[in-house]
Coordinates of C-alpha atoms in Angstrom, one line a residue:
M9 CA -0.1 0.2 0.3
S10 CA 1.1 3.8 -0.3
A11 CA 0.7 6.0 1.9
S12 CA 1.3 9.5 1.6
K13 CA 4.0 11.7 3.0
P14 CA 2.8 13.7 6.4
L15 CA 3.3 17.5 5.8
R16 CA 4.7 17.9 9.6
T17 CA 7.7 15.9 11.1
T18 CA 8.9 15.5 14.3
L19 CA 10.0 12.6 15.9
I20 CA 7.3 10.5 14.4
G21 CA 9.5 11.3 11.1
V22 CA 11.9 9.2 12.7
V23 CA 10.1 6.5 13.2
L24 CA 8.2 6.2 9.4
A25 CA 11.3 6.9 8.3
A26 CA 13.4 4.0 10.1
T27 CA 9.9 1.7 9.0
A28 CA 10.9 2.5 5.4
L29 CA 14.7 1.6 5.7
I30 CA 13.5 -2.1 6.4
P31 CA 14.4 -4.0 3.9
L32 CA 12.8 -7.0 2.2
Q33 CA 12.9 -10.3 3.9
G34 CA 14.3 -12.3 1.3
T35 CA 13.2 -14.2 -1.7
A36 CA 10.4 -16.5 -2.4
F37 CA 11.2 -20.4 -1.6
A38 CA 12.0 -20.3 -5.6
G39 CA 12.9 -24.9 -5.4
Q40 CA 14.2 -24.4 -1.4
S41 CA 12.4 -27.7 0.6
V42 CA 10.2 -26.5 3.4
A43 CA 12.5 -29.2 5.7
A44 CA 15.9 -27.0 5.1
D45 CA 17.1 -26.6 8.8
S46 CA 16.8 -23.1 9.2
A47 CA 20.0 -23.0 11.2
T48 CA 21.6 -23.3 7.8
A49 CA 19.7 -22.4 5.0
P50 CA 19.4 -18.5 3.8
V51 CA 16.3 -17.3 5.4
S52 CA 13.7 -17.1 3.2
S53 CA 10.6 -15.0 3.5
V54 CA 7.4 -15.5 5.2
A55 CA 5.7 -15.8 1.6
G56 CA 7.4 -18.2 0.5
I57 CA 7.9 -20.4 3.4
E58 CA 3.8 -20.3 3.3
G59 CA 3.8 -21.1 0.0
A60 CA 6.1 -24.1 0.1
T61 CA 4.1 -25.5 2.8
A62 CA 0.6 -25.1 0.9
R63 CA 2.0 -26.6 -1.7
S64 CA 2.9 -29.5 0.6
L65 CA -0.3 -30.2 3.0
A66 CA -2.3 -29.8 -0.6
A67 CA -0.5 -33.1 -1.9
A68 CA -0.9 -34.5 1.4
L69 CA -4.7 -34.6 0.8
A70 CA -4.2 -37.2 -1.2
D71 CA -4.3 -39.3 1.9
P72 CA -8.4 -39.8 3.0
A73 CA -7.7 -39.9 6.2
W74 CA -5.9 -37.1 6.8
A75 CA -7.9 -34.9 4.6
R76 CA -10.8 -36.0 7.0
Q77 CA -8.8 -34.4 10.4
L78 CA -8.0 -31.2 8.8
R79 CA -12.1 -31.5 7.7
T80 CA -12.9 -31.5 10.9
A81 CA -10.5 -29.2 12.4
A82 CA -11.5 -26.4 9.7
L83 CA -15.1 -26.5 10.6
G84 CA -14.5 -27.4 14.8
A85 CA -12.6 -23.4 14.8
D86 CA -11.6 -20.5 12.8
S87 CA -8.0 -21.7 12.6
V88 CA -5.6 -24.1 14.3
D89 CA -2.3 -24.5 15.0
L90 CA -0.6 -26.0 12.3
R91 CA 2.1 -27.8 13.6
A92 CA -0.1 -28.8 16.5
L93 CA -2.5 -30.7 14.0
T94 CA 0.4 -32.1 12.1
S95 CA 2.1 -33.3 15.0
G96 CA -0.3 -35.1 17.0
S97 CA -1.6 -36.6 13.8
A98 CA -2.0 -40.7 13.4
T99 CA -2.6 -40.3 9.9
S100 CA 0.1 -41.2 7.5
G101 CA -0.9 -37.6 5.4
G102 CA -0.3 -36.0 8.8
K103 CA 3.2 -37.4 9.4
R104 CA 4.9 -37.2 6.2
L105 CA 3.9 -33.2 6.9
A106 CA 4.9 -32.8 10.6
S107 CA 9.0 -32.1 10.2
E108 CA 8.3 -30.0 7.2
V109 CA 6.1 -28.2 9.3
A110 CA 8.1 -27.8 12.5
A111 CA 10.7 -26.4 9.6
A112 CA 8.7 -24.1 7.9
D113 CA 7.4 -22.9 12.0
R114 CA 11.1 -22.0 12.8
G115 CA 11.7 -20.8 9.0
V116 CA 9.2 -18.5 9.8
A117 CA 10.2 -17.0 12.9
A118 CA 14.0 -16.8 11.4
A119 CA 12.2 -14.2 8.4
K120 CA 10.3 -12.5 11.4
G121 CA 13.2 -11.9 13.2
L122 CA 12.1 -13.7 16.4
S123 CA 13.8 -16.5 18.7
D124 CA 12.4 -19.9 19.1
R125 CA 10.4 -18.7 22.1
V126 CA 7.8 -17.5 19.7
G127 CA 6.7 -21.5 19.6
S128 CA 4.4 -21.9 16.7
L129 CA 3.0 -19.5 14.1
L130 CA 1.7 -21.3 11.5
R131 CA -2.1 -21.2 11.2
I132 CA -4.4 -23.2 9.0
G133 CA -8.4 -22.3 8.7
L134 CA -11.0 -21.6 6.2
A135 CA -10.0 -18.7 4.1
D136 CA -13.9 -17.9 4.6
A137 CA -16.2 -18.9 7.3
S138 CA -18.8 -19.1 4.4
M139 CA -16.9 -21.9 3.1
K140 CA -17.9 -24.6 5.5
A141 CA -21.1 -25.6 4.0
S142 CA -19.6 -26.3 1.0
L143 CA -16.4 -27.9 3.1
A144 CA -19.1 -30.1 4.5
G145 CA -20.8 -30.6 1.9
G146 CA -17.8 -32.9 0.4
T147 CA -16.3 -30.1 -1.7
A148 CA -12.8 -31.1 -2.6
P149 CA -11.2 -28.3 -0.9
L150 CA -8.0 -26.1 -2.5
V151 CA -4.7 -24.9 -0.2
A152 CA -3.4 -21.7 -0.7
A153 CA -0.8 -19.1 1.0
A154 CA -1.9 -15.5 3.0
P155 CA -0.6 -13.7 -0.1
S156 CA 2.1 -11.6 1.1
D157 CA 0.8 -8.7 -1.2
D158 CA -2.1 -6.6 0.1
D159 CA -3.5 -5.0 -3.3
A160 CA -2.5 -8.3 -4.9
S161 CA -5.7 -9.1 -7.9
A162 CA -5.6 -12.5 -7.4
F163 CA -3.6 -15.7 -5.2
T164 CA -2.7 -19.2 -6.0
A165 CA -4.1 -22.2 -4.1
Y166 CA -3.5 -26.0 -5.3
D167 CA -5.4 -29.0 -5.4
S168 CA -4.3 -32.5 -3.8
K169 CA -2.6 -33.6 -7.8
G170 CA -0.1 -30.3 -7.8
A171 CA -2.5 -28.3 -10.0
A172 CA -2.2 -24.6 -9.5
H173 CA -5.4 -22.7 -9.7
E174 CA -5.7 -18.7 -9.6
L175 CA -8.4 -17.3 -7.9
S176 CA -9.8 -13.5 -7.2
A177 CA -8.9 -11.9 -4.3
G178 CA -11.2 -9.6 -4.8
S179 CA -14.4 -12.2 -4.0
V180 CA -14.8 -15.1 -1.6
P181 CA -14.5 -18.4 -4.5
D182 CA -17.0 -21.0 -3.9
R183 CA -14.7 -23.6 -3.8
P184 CA -13.6 -23.9 -0.1
V185 CA -9.9 -22.5 0.4
Y186 CA -7.5 -23.4 3.6
L187 CA -5.5 -20.2 4.0
I188 CA -2.1 -21.5 5.9
D189 CA -1.0 -17.8 7.7
V190 CA 1.1 -16.4 10.6
D191 CA -0.5 -16.1 13.8
G192 CA -0.6 -12.1 13.8
A193 CA -1.3 -11.2 17.3
K194 CA 1.7 -13.8 18.5
A195 CA 4.1 -12.6 16.0
V196 CA 3.3 -8.8 17.1
T197 CA 3.2 -9.7 21.0
E198 CA 7.1 -11.8 20.6
G199 CA 8.0 -9.1 18.1
L200 CA 7.7 -6.0 20.1
K201 CA 9.5 -7.9 22.9
V202 CA 12.2 -8.0 20.6
V203 CA 11.6 -4.2 20.1
N204 CA 11.5 -3.1 23.3
E205 CA 14.8 -5.2 24.4
A206 CA 16.9 -3.6 21.5
L207 CA 16.0 -0.3 22.4
V208 CA 16.5 -0.9 26.5
A209 CA 19.9 -1.9 25.6
K210 CA 20.7 1.3 23.8
G211 CA 19.2 3.2 26.4
L212 CA 16.2 4.4 24.4
D213 CA 13.6 3.0 26.1
V214 CA 14.8 3.2 30.0
P215 CA 12.6 3.1 33.3
V216 CA 12.6 6.7 35.0
P217 CA 15.1 6.8 37.2
A218 CA 13.9 6.2 40.8
A219 CA 15.5 9.5 41.7
E220 CA 13.5 11.7 38.9
V221 CA 10.1 9.9 39.9
S222 CA 10.0 11.1 43.8
A223 CA 11.9 14.6 42.5
A224 CA 8.9 14.7 40.2
A225 CA 5.3 16.7 41.4
S226 CA 3.4 14.8 39.6
L227 CA 4.9 11.4 40.3
T228 CA 4.5 11.6 44.0
A229 CA 2.4 9.6 45.8
T230 CA -0.3 10.7 44.1
G231 CA 0.6 9.3 40.5
I232 CA 0.8 9.6 37.3
D233 CA -0.6 11.2 34.6
T234 CA -1.3 9.4 31.3
T235 CA -3.2 9.7 28.4
L236 CA -6.3 7.4 27.5
I237 CA -7.7 6.3 24.5
N238 CA -11.3 6.0 24.7
S239 CA -12.5 5.4 21.6
V240 CA -10.7 4.6 18.3
R241 CA -12.2 4.2 14.6
I242 CA -10.0 3.3 11.6
S243 CA -10.9 3.4 7.8
D244 CA -9.0 0.7 6.3
V245 CA -6.5 -1.5 8.4
K246 CA -4.3 -2.3 5.2
E247 CA -5.4 -6.4 5.3
P248 CA -7.4 -8.0 2.1
W249 CA -10.4 -9.9 3.2
L250 CA -8.2 -13.4 2.9
K251 CA -6.1 -12.7 5.9
G252 CA -8.8 -12.2 8.2
D253 CA -8.4 -9.9 11.2
A254 CA -5.3 -7.1 11.4
E255 CA -2.8 -7.2 13.9
I256 CA -2.1 -3.3 14.9
F257 CA 0.7 -1.4 17.0
T258 CA 1.3 2.3 17.9
L259 CA 4.8 3.3 18.5
V260 CA 4.9 6.7 20.8
T261 CA 7.7 8.6 20.5
G262 CA 9.2 11.6 22.6
F263 CA 11.9 12.7 24.3
G264 CA 12.7 10.5 27.8
T265 CA 13.4 11.8 31.0
D266 CA 17.2 11.9 30.0
G267 CA 17.5 13.6 27.4
K268 CA 17.4 11.3 24.6
P269 CA 14.4 9.9 22.0
R270 CA 12.5 7.1 23.4
V271 CA 9.5 4.3 21.9
D272 CA 7.2 2.7 23.8
T273 CA 5.4 -0.1 22.2
V274 CA 1.7 -0.4 22.6
E275 CA -0.3 -3.2 21.4
M276 CA -3.9 -3.0 20.5
P277 CA -4.9 -6.4 19.7
Y278 CA -8.4 -5.1 19.6
L279 CA -7.9 -2.9 16.7
N280 CA -8.5 -5.5 13.9
K281 CA -11.4 -4.6 11.9
A282 CA -12.2 -1.7 9.5
D283 CA -14.7 0.9 9.8
T284 CA -15.6 -0.2 13.4
T285 CA -15.5 2.1 16.6
Y286 CA -13.3 0.6 19.3
Y287 CA -14.0 1.6 22.8
P288 CA -10.5 0.0 24.5
N289 CA -10.3 2.6 27.3
Q290 CA -6.0 2.1 26.7
V291 CA -3.4 4.1 28.4
L292 CA -1.9 5.8 25.2
V293 CA 1.1 7.7 26.6
N294 CA 2.4 7.3 30.1
W295 CA 3.9 10.9 30.6
S296 CA 5.8 9.9 33.2
N297 CA 8.5 8.2 30.6
Y298 CA 8.3 11.7 28.8
K299 CA 10.8 14.7 29.1
Y300 CA 8.3 17.7 27.4
D301 CA 4.9 17.8 27.1
M302 CA 4.7 16.1 24.1
A303 CA 4.8 12.4 22.2
D304 CA 3.7 11.7 18.7
A305 CA 2.4 8.1 17.7
V306 CA 2.3 6.3 14.6
M307 CA -0.2 3.2 14.6
M308 CA 1.5 0.2 12.0
E309 CA 0.0 -2.9 11.0
D310 CA 1.7 -6.5 11.1
D311 CA 2.5 -7.9 7.3
G312 CA 3.5 -11.5 7.0
D313 CA 6.7 -10.3 6.3
T314 CA 7.4 -7.8 9.1
N315 CA 10.6 -8.2 10.5
Y316 CA 11.2 -6.9 14.0
Q317 CA 15.0 -7.3 14.5
A318 CA 15.4 -5.1 11.4
L319 CA 12.6 -2.9 12.8
A320 CA 14.5 -2.8 16.0
K321 CA 17.7 -1.5 14.2
A322 CA 16.1 0.5 11.8
L323 CA 14.5 2.9 15.0
V324 CA 17.4 2.3 17.2
T325 CA 19.9 3.5 14.0
A326 CA 17.7 6.6 13.4
L327 CA 17.1 7.7 17.1
L328 CA 20.6 7.9 18.0
T329 CA 21.4 10.6 15.3
I330 CA 19.1 12.9 17.3
T331 CA 20.3 14.9 20.7
D332 CA 18.0 17.0 23.1
Q333 CA 18.4 20.7 22.3
G334 CA 16.7 21.6 25.4
A335 CA 13.4 21.8 23.8
Y336 CA 10.7 19.3 21.7
I337 CA 12.0 20.7 18.5
P338 CA 11.3 19.0 15.3
L339 CA 13.2 17.6 12.6
A340 CA 14.2 18.5 8.8
D341 CA 11.4 18.0 6.5
A342 CA 14.6 16.8 4.5
L343 CA 14.6 13.3 6.5
L344 CA 11.4 12.3 4.7
D345 CA 12.0 13.9 1.7
A346 CA 15.1 12.4 1.5
I347 CA 13.4 8.6 1.3
P348 CA 12.2 7.3 -2.1
T349 CA 8.0 6.6 -2.4
S350 CA 8.4 3.6 -3.4
W351 CA 9.5 2.9 0.2
W352 CA 6.5 3.7 1.6
T353 CA 4.9 0.8 0.4
D354 CA 7.0 -1.7 2.7
D355 CA 5.8 -3.4 5.4
P356 CA 4.7 -3.1 8.3
D357 CA 2.3 -1.5 6.9
Y358 CA 1.6 2.2 7.7
V359 CA -1.9 2.9 8.9
D360 CA -2.2 6.6 10.5
S361 CA -0.4 9.1 12.9
W362 CA -1.1 11.1 15.6
Y363 CA 1.3 13.9 15.8
T364 CA 2.2 16.4 19.2
L365 CA 0.4 14.7 21.5
A366 CA 0.3 16.7 24.6
K367 CA -0.9 15.7 28.4
A368 CA -3.6 17.9 28.5
T369 CA -5.2 17.1 25.1
K370 CA -8.6 15.9 24.9
G371 CA -11.5 14.9 22.3
T372 CA -10.9 13.8 18.9
R373 CA -7.8 13.8 17.4
N374 CA -7.5 12.6 13.1
G375 CA -5.1 11.2 12.3
A376 CA -2.7 12.9 9.5
A377 CA -3.2 10.5 6.6
A378 CA -6.8 10.8 7.3
N379 CA -7.9 7.4 7.8
G380 CA -8.8 7.1 11.5
W381 CA -9.2 8.9 14.7
M382 CA -8.8 8.8 18.1
N383 CA -10.7 10.4 20.9
V384 CA -8.1 11.2 23.7
S385 CA -8.6 12.6 27.7
P386 CA -6.0 13.2 30.2
Y387 CA -6.2 10.3 32.6
H388 CA -4.6 10.8 36.5
V389 CA -3.7 7.4 37.8
A390 CA -3.6 8.0 41.4
A391 CA -1.2 5.3 43.2
L392 CA -2.4 2.7 45.3

């Protein structure tokens, strides 16, 4: 997707610039075995791994017992853990897939810059709930991987004989389609841990020192001041129908109490549908983390190939170049102007941004990209 550049540039511009500098994550599998050892094989794209897994899984449907097991699982839940399903399968088709799926899971974690602690990431389910009747009625299903391009007009699915079928991404197919995708919610949670660890390591996300906490009038026994999201709505969550719910997170930026730029990550797992108003009552900004009464927010959506190690490295590299000049100052517009427009289409998807949020900011604020709004208010968190 393409996002227009904001007219105003503050620390938020650095975050957007940093995300634009994230390199594309490898190439499609192109003949590599899914079972290749992720510890020694080149890191492939998530989409490439998913595509290879989809072809293998489609071929395994030639085993009637495995086909029945997968059908039962798909009819019983929106999506299931593919690794758990294959490793626990008593069918020959499922057993043959187990090692390949385990290796694919490890490959996906590596491609997304996640550690082994994330566990299984690949899931499988029907591309749309409306396909359940057809699947239950005995229609032979196809298997596809979630497309990496949100603007793709078509995607490829495979049958049990290995034949490829091109399907429209603009409408739900009549034939049931199993879709292999990443557990986005788990990926965001673990990915933001990677980002936070990198920021802390470079002193860009450090806790407020105890001495400063006790000295600051707003942080005494009375509690802390925050900005609360009362409601939020996004027009486009940057996720096509066949990829299901969006996985949204926000990066809040400002100058920390030590005078260094800092980024605080905010998970927003509830914000997964377009044109839907949510009422989270969620803390967006903890003002005890900031030196100045000003912060910005960048809302992003985890695309399949989002690499959190690359995101963290880009953020750290960009933020370490900025120094505190004694006031909350905007950055030079040249910082964004130097970024090739085409790079703004890279993932993770830019959803919207909010500039110059202050401690007293309240009411509805439209995003700079006109893709959403947030209603916010000051909220004092009392001490226990």
